[in-house]
Each structure stands twice: as structure tokens, then as C-alpha cells.
Amino acid sequence: MTEKPSLRAYLQRYAQGGIPREEMLDTVAAWDFEEDDWDPEHIEPTHQDNAWKVVYSALMLDDITDEDYEEIHRRHRLRSA
């Protein structure tokens, strides 16, 4: 069984300049997201690496911009339609 790549790690690489913006937007919009798992033992969603919460956390940490966040959602909706 292969382990899924980490969205959290991918967005951190983007924030450090290791991934071009357009590539990041396309990749994250097409990501295989997990269902958000609420766990009272975890205040932050650090136990999940592939949920929408990770994208929101990247926004709050300034790893992505408001425009990035909106564009990811827009592209994801278009793919899901």
C-alpha cells in the first residue's frame, strides 16, 4: 500500500518557493482530499495532512494568499461539476 502524499508538506514547499504558483493551484485543486476528522484531542488539524482544513491552515499561516485560497476553491468546484 502506498502512502498518500502530504498536502501540508506540499503547501509548505510552495511557501518556501519550491513550487510555482500555477502548479500549486492546479495540484491542490485536484487533490484527493480526506473527510475532515474532528478530534477533541487535537486543537489544530495536525493529525490530518490531506483535508480541506490544511488549506485553511496554510491561509492562516500566510503560506498561501487569500487569492490562492479562493482560486483553489474555484478550480476545485469546476473539477467537481
PDB file of N, CA and C in Angstrom:
ATOM      1  N   MET A   1       0.840  -1.172   0.000  1.00  0.00           N
ATOM      2  CA  MET A   1       0.000   0.000   0.000  1.00  0.00           C
ATOM      3  C   MET A   1       0.893   1.246   0.000  1.00  0.00           C
ATOM      4  N   THR A   2       0.624   2.138  -0.913  1.00  0.00           N
ATOM      5  CA  THR A   2       1.420   3.369  -0.959  1.00  0.00           C
ATOM      6  C   THR A   2       0.759   4.436  -0.104  1.00  0.00           C
ATOM      7  N   GLU A   3       1.582   5.188   0.553  1.00  0.00           N
ATOM      8  CA  GLU A   3       1.095   6.257   1.411  1.00  0.00           C
ATOM      9  C   GLU A   3       0.800   7.489   0.565  1.00  0.00           C
ATOM     10  N   LYS A   4      -0.290   8.172   0.884  1.00  0.00           N
ATOM     11  CA  LYS A   4      -0.653   9.373   0.149  1.00  0.00           C
ATOM     12  C   LYS A   4       0.350  10.485   0.445  1.00  0.00           C
ATOM     13  N   PRO A   5       0.624  11.321  -0.552  1.00  0.00           N
ATOM     14  CA  PRO A   5       1.498  12.468  -0.280  1.00  0.00           C
ATOM     15  C   PRO A   5       0.825  13.423   0.695  1.00  0.00           C
ATOM     16  N   SER A   6       1.601  14.221   1.357  1.00  0.00           N
ATOM     17  CA  SER A   6       1.097  15.147   2.367  1.00  0.00           C
ATOM     18  C   SER A   6       0.811  16.512   1.748  1.00  0.00           C
ATOM     19  N   LEU A   7      -0.443  16.935   1.817  1.00  0.00           N
ATOM     20  CA  LEU A   7      -0.824  18.269   1.354  1.00  0.00           C
ATOM     21  C   LEU A   7      -0.126  19.332   2.192  1.00  0.00           C
ATOM     22  N   ARG A   8      -0.033  19.089   3.482  1.00  0.00           N
ATOM     23  CA  ARG A   8       0.638  20.039   4.384  1.00  0.00           C
ATOM     24  C   ARG A   8       2.085  20.271   3.939  1.00  0.00           C
ATOM     25  N   ALA A   9       2.801  19.199   3.653  1.00  0.00           N
ATOM     26  CA  ALA A   9       4.195  19.308   3.211  1.00  0.00           C
ATOM     27  C   ALA A   9       4.277  19.998   1.847  1.00  0.00           C
ATOM     28  N   TYR A  10       3.339  19.685   0.964  1.00  0.00           N
ATOM     29  CA  TYR A  10       3.328  20.301  -0.363  1.00  0.00           C
ATOM     30  C   TYR A  10       3.146  21.819  -0.248  1.00  0.00           C
ATOM     31  N   LEU A  11       2.193  22.243   0.568  1.00  0.00           N
ATOM     32  CA  LEU A  11       1.948  23.679   0.732  1.00  0.00           C
ATOM     33  C   LEU A  11       3.118  24.375   1.431  1.00  0.00           C
ATOM     34  N   GLN A  12       3.796  23.686   2.312  1.00  0.00           N
ATOM     35  CA  GLN A  12       4.985  24.265   2.934  1.00  0.00           C
ATOM     36  C   GLN A  12       6.104  24.440   1.915  1.00  0.00           C
ATOM     37  N   ARG A  13       6.254  23.476   1.012  1.00  0.00           N
ATOM     38  CA  ARG A  13       7.244  23.625  -0.068  1.00  0.00           C
ATOM     39  C   ARG A  13       6.896  24.804  -0.963  1.00  0.00           C
ATOM     40  N   TYR A  14       5.609  24.976  -1.252  1.00  0.00           N
ATOM     41  CA  TYR A  14       5.172  26.125  -2.044  1.00  0.00           C
ATOM     42  C   TYR A  14       5.527  27.429  -1.322  1.00  0.00           C
ATOM     43  N   ALA A  15       5.237  27.507  -0.029  1.00  0.00           N
ATOM     44  CA  ALA A  15       5.507  28.714   0.753  1.00  0.00           C
ATOM     45  C   ALA A  15       6.994  29.054   0.772  1.00  0.00           C
ATOM     46  N   GLN A  16       7.830  28.048   0.682  1.00  0.00           N
ATOM     47  CA  GLN A  16       9.283  28.255   0.681  1.00  0.00           C
ATOM     48  C   GLN A  16       9.820  28.548  -0.718  1.00  0.00           C
ATOM     49  N   GLY A  17       8.930  28.637  -1.697  1.00  0.00           N
ATOM     50  CA  GLY A  17       9.338  28.968  -3.059  1.00  0.00           C
ATOM     51  C   GLY A  17       9.741  27.782  -3.912  1.00  0.00           C
ATOM     52  N   GLY A  18       9.469  26.578  -3.447  1.00  0.00           N
ATOM     53  CA  GLY A  18       9.892  25.386  -4.170  1.00  0.00           C
ATOM     54  C   GLY A  18       8.945  24.920  -5.260  1.00  0.00           C
ATOM     55  N   ILE A  19       7.769  25.544  -5.350  1.00  0.00           N
ATOM     56  CA  ILE A  19       6.764  25.144  -6.335  1.00  0.00           C
ATOM     57  C   ILE A  19       6.168  26.409  -6.948  1.00  0.00           C
ATOM     58  N   PRO A  20       6.056  26.468  -8.277  1.00  0.00           N
ATOM     59  CA  PRO A  20       5.432  27.635  -8.915  1.00  0.00           C
ATOM     60  C   PRO A  20       3.941  27.737  -8.559  1.00  0.00           C
ATOM     61  N   ARG A  21       3.422  28.949  -8.521  1.00  0.00           N
ATOM     62  CA  ARG A  21       2.041  29.198  -8.110  1.00  0.00           C
ATOM     63  C   ARG A  21       1.033  28.422  -8.962  1.00  0.00           C
ATOM     64  N   GLU A  22       1.123  28.511 -10.286  1.00  0.00           N
ATOM     65  CA  GLU A  22       0.148  27.837 -11.151  1.00  0.00           C
ATOM     66  C   GLU A  22       0.150  26.324 -10.930  1.00  0.00           C
ATOM     67  N   GLU A  23       1.327  25.763 -10.754  1.00  0.00           N
ATOM     68  CA  GLU A  23       1.420  24.328 -10.479  1.00  0.00           C
ATOM     69  C   GLU A  23       0.740  24.002  -9.151  1.00  0.00           C
ATOM     70  N   MET A  24       0.979  24.818  -8.138  1.00  0.00           N
ATOM     71  CA  MET A  24       0.359  24.598  -6.837  1.00  0.00           C
ATOM     72  C   MET A  24      -1.158  24.676  -6.944  1.00  0.00           C
ATOM     73  N   LEU A  25      -1.671  25.697  -7.629  1.00  0.00           N
ATOM     74  CA  LEU A  25      -3.122  25.867  -7.743  1.00  0.00           C
ATOM     75  C   LEU A  25      -3.760  24.659  -8.427  1.00  0.00           C
ATOM     76  N   ASP A  26      -3.187  24.215  -9.536  1.00  0.00           N
ATOM     77  CA  ASP A  26      -3.727  23.049 -10.242  1.00  0.00           C
ATOM     78  C   ASP A  26      -3.647  21.792  -9.398  1.00  0.00           C
ATOM     79  N   THR A  27      -2.520  21.591  -8.743  1.00  0.00           N
ATOM     80  CA  THR A  27      -2.312  20.377  -7.954  1.00  0.00           C
ATOM     81  C   THR A  27      -3.251  20.330  -6.751  1.00  0.00           C
ATOM     82  N   VAL A  28      -3.345  21.420  -6.019  1.00  0.00           N
ATOM     83  CA  VAL A  28      -4.185  21.421  -4.816  1.00  0.00           C
ATOM     84  C   VAL A  28      -5.665  21.331  -5.191  1.00  0.00           C
ATOM     85  N   ALA A  29      -6.080  21.990  -6.253  1.00  0.00           N
ATOM     86  CA  ALA A  29      -7.483  21.917  -6.678  1.00  0.00           C
ATOM     87  C   ALA A  29      -7.878  20.483  -7.050  1.00  0.00           C
ATOM     88  N   ALA A  30      -6.916  19.700  -7.516  1.00  0.00           N
ATOM     89  CA  ALA A  30      -7.187  18.313  -7.912  1.00  0.00           C
ATOM     90  C   ALA A  30      -6.853  17.303  -6.814  1.00  0.00           C
ATOM     91  N   TRP A  31      -6.473  17.779  -5.649  1.00  0.00           N
ATOM     92  CA  TRP A  31      -6.029  16.901  -4.565  1.00  0.00           C
ATOM     93  C   TRP A  31      -7.124  15.930  -4.153  1.00  0.00           C
ATOM     94  N   ASP A  32      -6.715  14.746  -3.733  1.00  0.00           N
ATOM     95  CA  ASP A  32      -7.632  13.731  -3.205  1.00  0.00           C
ATOM     96  C   ASP A  32      -7.826  14.008  -1.716  1.00  0.00           C
ATOM     97  N   PHE A  33      -8.781  14.906  -1.419  1.00  0.00           N
ATOM     98  CA  PHE A  33      -8.997  15.335  -0.037  1.00  0.00           C
ATOM     99  C   PHE A  33      -9.667  14.252   0.784  1.00  0.00           C
ATOM    100  N   GLU A  34      -9.263  14.184   2.052  1.00  0.00           N
ATOM    101  CA  GLU A  34      -9.913  13.306   3.022  1.00  0.00           C
ATOM    102  C   GLU A  34     -11.053  14.081   3.679  1.00  0.00           C
ATOM    103  N   GLU A  35     -11.977  13.354   4.247  1.00  0.00           N
ATOM    104  CA  GLU A  35     -13.022  13.996   5.046  1.00  0.00           C
ATOM    105  C   GLU A  35     -12.372  14.634   6.269  1.00  0.00           C
ATOM    106  N   ASP A  36     -12.854  15.809   6.656  1.00  0.00           N
ATOM    107  CA  ASP A  36     -12.342  16.446   7.874  1.00  0.00           C
ATOM    108  C   ASP A  36     -12.712  15.599   9.072  1.00  0.00           C
ATOM    109  N   ASP A  37     -11.728  15.328   9.893  1.00  0.00           N
ATOM    110  CA  ASP A  37     -11.906  14.489  11.071  1.00  0.00           C
ATOM    111  C   ASP A  37     -11.787  15.363  12.307  1.00  0.00           C
ATOM    112  N   TRP A  38     -12.872  15.545  13.013  1.00  0.00           N
ATOM    113  CA  TRP A  38     -12.825  16.353  14.226  1.00  0.00           C
ATOM    114  C   TRP A  38     -12.444  15.460  15.389  1.00  0.00           C
ATOM    115  N   ASP A  39     -11.379  15.855  16.070  1.00  0.00           N
ATOM    116  CA  ASP A  39     -10.894  15.089  17.205  1.00  0.00           C
ATOM    117  C   ASP A  39     -10.658  16.060  18.355  1.00  0.00           C
ATOM    118  N   PRO A  40     -11.390  15.931  19.459  1.00  0.00           N
ATOM    119  CA  PRO A  40     -11.244  16.884  20.567  1.00  0.00           C
ATOM    120  C   PRO A  40      -9.847  16.903  21.179  1.00  0.00           C
ATOM    121  N   GLU A  41      -9.049  15.881  20.911  1.00  0.00           N
ATOM    122  CA  GLU A  41      -7.677  15.830  21.423  1.00  0.00           C
ATOM    123  C   GLU A  41      -6.729  16.715  20.618  1.00  0.00           C
ATOM    124  N   HIS A  42      -7.170  17.152  19.430  1.00  0.00           N
ATOM    125  CA  HIS A  42      -6.326  17.966  18.559  1.00  0.00           C
ATOM    126  C   HIS A  42      -6.985  19.322  18.322  1.00  0.00           C
ATOM    127  N   ILE A  43      -6.403  20.370  18.888  1.00  0.00           N
ATOM    128  CA  ILE A  43      -6.947  21.705  18.704  1.00  0.00           C
ATOM    129  C   ILE A  43      -6.752  22.145  17.260  1.00  0.00           C
ATOM    130  N   GLU A  44      -5.596  21.865  16.697  1.00  0.00           N
ATOM    131  CA  GLU A  44      -5.315  22.153  15.294  1.00  0.00           C
ATOM    132  C   GLU A  44      -5.339  20.838  14.529  1.00  0.00           C
ATOM    133  N   PRO A  45      -5.612  20.911  13.222  1.00  0.00           N
ATOM    134  CA  PRO A  45      -5.744  19.667  12.452  1.00  0.00           C
ATOM    135  C   PRO A  45      -4.403  19.049  12.058  1.00  0.00           C
ATOM    136  N   THR A  46      -3.478  18.986  13.011  1.00  0.00           N
ATOM    137  CA  THR A  46      -2.145  18.474  12.699  1.00  0.00           C
ATOM    138  C   THR A  46      -2.132  16.969  12.474  1.00  0.00           C
ATOM    139  N   HIS A  47      -3.204  16.287  12.867  1.00  0.00           N
ATOM    140  CA  HIS A  47      -3.255  14.837  12.699  1.00  0.00           C
ATOM    141  C   HIS A  47      -3.744  14.439  11.312  1.00  0.00           C
ATOM    142  N   GLN A  48      -4.170  15.401  10.493  1.00  0.00           N
ATOM    143  CA  GLN A  48      -4.614  15.127   9.135  1.00  0.00           C
ATOM    144  C   GLN A  48      -3.784  15.954   8.168  1.00  0.00           C
ATOM    145  N   ASP A  49      -3.255  15.314   7.161  1.00  0.00           N
ATOM    146  CA  ASP A  49      -2.414  16.021   6.193  1.00  0.00           C
ATOM    147  C   ASP A  49      -3.104  16.280   4.868  1.00  0.00           C
ATOM    148  N   ASN A  50      -4.310  15.766   4.669  1.00  0.00           N
ATOM    149  CA  ASN A  50      -4.929  15.851   3.357  1.00  0.00           C
ATOM    150  C   ASN A  50      -6.398  16.275   3.398  1.00  0.00           C
ATOM    151  N   ALA A  51      -6.757  17.115   4.344  1.00  0.00           N
ATOM    152  CA  ALA A  51      -8.128  17.599   4.461  1.00  0.00           C
ATOM    153  C   ALA A  51      -8.183  19.089   4.105  1.00  0.00           C
ATOM    154  N   TRP A  52      -9.386  19.575   3.831  1.00  0.00           N
ATOM    155  CA  TRP A  52      -9.550  20.996   3.498  1.00  0.00           C
ATOM    156  C   TRP A  52      -9.030  21.894   4.614  1.00  0.00           C
ATOM    157  N   LYS A  53      -9.073  21.410   5.855  1.00  0.00           N
ATOM    158  CA  LYS A  53      -8.557  22.199   6.979  1.00  0.00           C
ATOM    159  C   LYS A  53      -7.094  22.591   6.767  1.00  0.00           C
ATOM    160  N   VAL A  54      -6.356  21.748   6.082  1.00  0.00           N
ATOM    161  CA  VAL A  54      -4.938  22.009   5.836  1.00  0.00           C
ATOM    162  C   VAL A  54      -4.782  23.229   4.930  1.00  0.00           C
ATOM    163  N   VAL A  55      -5.653  23.349   3.934  1.00  0.00           N
ATOM    164  CA  VAL A  55      -5.611  24.508   3.042  1.00  0.00           C
ATOM    165  C   VAL A  55      -5.942  25.771   3.841  1.00  0.00           C
ATOM    166  N   TYR A  56      -6.970  25.683   4.683  1.00  0.00           N
ATOM    167  CA  TYR A  56      -7.343  26.832   5.506  1.00  0.00           C
ATOM    168  C   TYR A  56      -6.208  27.186   6.480  1.00  0.00           C
ATOM    169  N   SER A  57      -5.574  26.193   7.054  1.00  0.00           N
ATOM    170  CA  SER A  57      -4.446  26.445   7.963  1.00  0.00           C
ATOM    171  C   SER A  57      -3.300  27.135   7.233  1.00  0.00           C
ATOM    172  N   ALA A  58      -3.047  26.717   5.991  1.00  0.00           N
ATOM    173  CA  ALA A  58      -1.999  27.366   5.194  1.00  0.00           C
ATOM    174  C   ALA A  58      -2.332  28.836   4.965  1.00  0.00           C
ATOM    175  N   LEU A  59      -3.598  29.133   4.774  1.00  0.00           N
ATOM    176  CA  LEU A  59      -4.026  30.526   4.628  1.00  0.00           C
ATOM    177  C   LEU A  59      -3.763  31.294   5.919  1.00  0.00           C
ATOM    178  N   MET A  60      -4.137  30.727   7.045  1.00  0.00           N
ATOM    179  CA  MET A  60      -3.966  31.399   8.337  1.00  0.00           C
ATOM    180  C   MET A  60      -2.491  31.590   8.680  1.00  0.00           C
ATOM    181  N   LEU A  61      -1.640  30.695   8.200  1.00  0.00           N
ATOM    182  CA  LEU A  61      -0.201  30.788   8.459  1.00  0.00           C
ATOM    183  C   LEU A  61       0.527  31.640   7.413  1.00  0.00           C
ATOM    184  N   ASP A  62      -0.232  32.216   6.487  1.00  0.00           N
ATOM    185  CA  ASP A  62       0.320  33.019   5.385  1.00  0.00           C
ATOM    186  C   ASP A  62       1.213  32.207   4.454  1.00  0.00           C
ATOM    187  N   ASP A  63       0.981  30.899   4.387  1.00  0.00           N
ATOM    188  CA  ASP A  63       1.696  30.070   3.419  1.00  0.00           C
ATOM    189  C   ASP A  63       1.086  30.223   2.027  1.00  0.00           C
ATOM    190  N   ILE A  64      -0.208  30.553   1.985  1.00  0.00           N
ATOM    191  CA  ILE A  64      -0.881  30.895   0.744  1.00  0.00           C
ATOM    192  C   ILE A  64      -1.643  32.199   0.971  1.00  0.00           C
ATOM    193  N   THR A  65      -1.978  32.880  -0.114  1.00  0.00           N
ATOM    194  CA  THR A  65      -2.697  34.154  -0.011  1.00  0.00           C
ATOM    195  C   THR A  65      -4.207  33.925  -0.060  1.00  0.00           C
ATOM    196  N   ASP A  66      -4.951  34.971   0.239  1.00  0.00           N
ATOM    197  CA  ASP A  66      -6.407  34.915   0.097  1.00  0.00           C
ATOM    198  C   ASP A  66      -6.774  34.566  -1.344  1.00  0.00           C
ATOM    199  N   GLU A  67      -6.051  35.153  -2.292  1.00  0.00           N
ATOM    200  CA  GLU A  67      -6.317  34.895  -3.706  1.00  0.00           C
ATOM    201  C   GLU A  67      -6.031  33.433  -4.055  1.00  0.00           C
ATOM    202  N   ASP A  68      -4.956  32.884  -3.509  1.00  0.00           N
ATOM    203  CA  ASP A  68      -4.651  31.464  -3.726  1.00  0.00           C
ATOM    204  C   ASP A  68      -5.799  30.600  -3.211  1.00  0.00           C
ATOM    205  N   TYR A  69      -6.249  30.895  -2.008  1.00  0.00           N
ATOM    206  CA  TYR A  69      -7.310  30.118  -1.364  1.00  0.00           C
ATOM    207  C   TYR A  69      -8.584  30.138  -2.207  1.00  0.00           C
ATOM    208  N   GLU A  70      -8.980  31.317  -2.642  1.00  0.00           N
ATOM    209  CA  GLU A  70     -10.187  31.455  -3.459  1.00  0.00           C
ATOM    210  C   GLU A  70     -10.029  30.726  -4.793  1.00  0.00           C
ATOM    211  N   GLU A  71      -8.855  30.827  -5.395  1.00  0.00           N
ATOM    212  CA  GLU A  71      -8.623  30.187  -6.692  1.00  0.00           C
ATOM    213  C   GLU A  71      -8.606  28.665  -6.564  1.00  0.00           C
ATOM    214  N   ILE A  72      -8.070  28.150  -5.486  1.00  0.00           N
ATOM    215  CA  ILE A  72      -8.093  26.709  -5.241  1.00  0.00           C
ATOM    216  C   ILE A  72      -9.540  26.229  -5.170  1.00  0.00           C
ATOM    217  N   HIS A  73     -10.359  26.936  -4.403  1.00  0.00           N
ATOM    218  CA  HIS A  73     -11.774  26.554  -4.283  1.00  0.00           C
ATOM    219  C   HIS A  73     -12.490  26.661  -5.626  1.00  0.00           C
ATOM    220  N   ARG A  74     -12.230  27.707  -6.381  1.00  0.00           N
ATOM    221  CA  ARG A  74     -12.870  27.895  -7.682  1.00  0.00           C
ATOM    222  C   ARG A  74     -12.505  26.741  -8.615  1.00  0.00           C
ATOM    223  N   ARG A  75     -11.230  26.417  -8.694  1.00  0.00           N
ATOM    224  CA  ARG A  75     -10.794  25.341  -9.585  1.00  0.00           C
ATOM    225  C   ARG A  75     -11.315  23.979  -9.121  1.00  0.00           C
ATOM    226  N   HIS A  76     -11.372  23.798  -7.812  1.00  0.00           N
ATOM    227  CA  HIS A  76     -11.891  22.528  -7.274  1.00  0.00           C
ATOM    228  C   HIS A  76     -13.375  22.370  -7.623  1.00  0.00           C
ATOM    229  N   ARG A  77     -14.152  23.446  -7.486  1.00  0.00           N
ATOM    230  CA  ARG A  77     -15.570  23.403  -7.847  1.00  0.00           C
ATOM    231  C   ARG A  77     -15.746  23.079  -9.326  1.00  0.00           C
ATOM    232  N   LEU A  78     -14.927  23.677 -10.184  1.00  0.00           N
ATOM    233  CA  LEU A  78     -15.015  23.412 -11.616  1.00  0.00           C
ATOM    234  C   LEU A  78     -14.723  21.944 -11.928  1.00  0.00           C
ATOM    235  N   ARG A  79     -13.742  21.365 -11.225  1.00  0.00           N
ATOM    236  CA  ARG A  79     -13.416  19.949 -11.440  1.00  0.00           C
ATOM    237  C   ARG A  79     -14.527  19.042 -10.960  1.00  0.00           C
ATOM    238  N   SER A  80     -15.222  19.473  -9.903  1.00  0.00           N
ATOM    239  CA  SER A  80     -16.263  18.638  -9.295  1.00  0.00           C
ATOM    240  C   SER A  80     -17.596  18.743 -10.031  1.00  0.00           C
ATOM    241  N   ALA A  81     -17.739  19.754 -10.868  1.00  0.00           N
ATOM    242  CA  ALA A  81     -19.027  19.977 -11.557  1.00  0.00           C
ATOM    243  C   ALA A  81     -19.270  18.975 -12.665  1.00  0.00           C
TER     244      ALA A  81
END
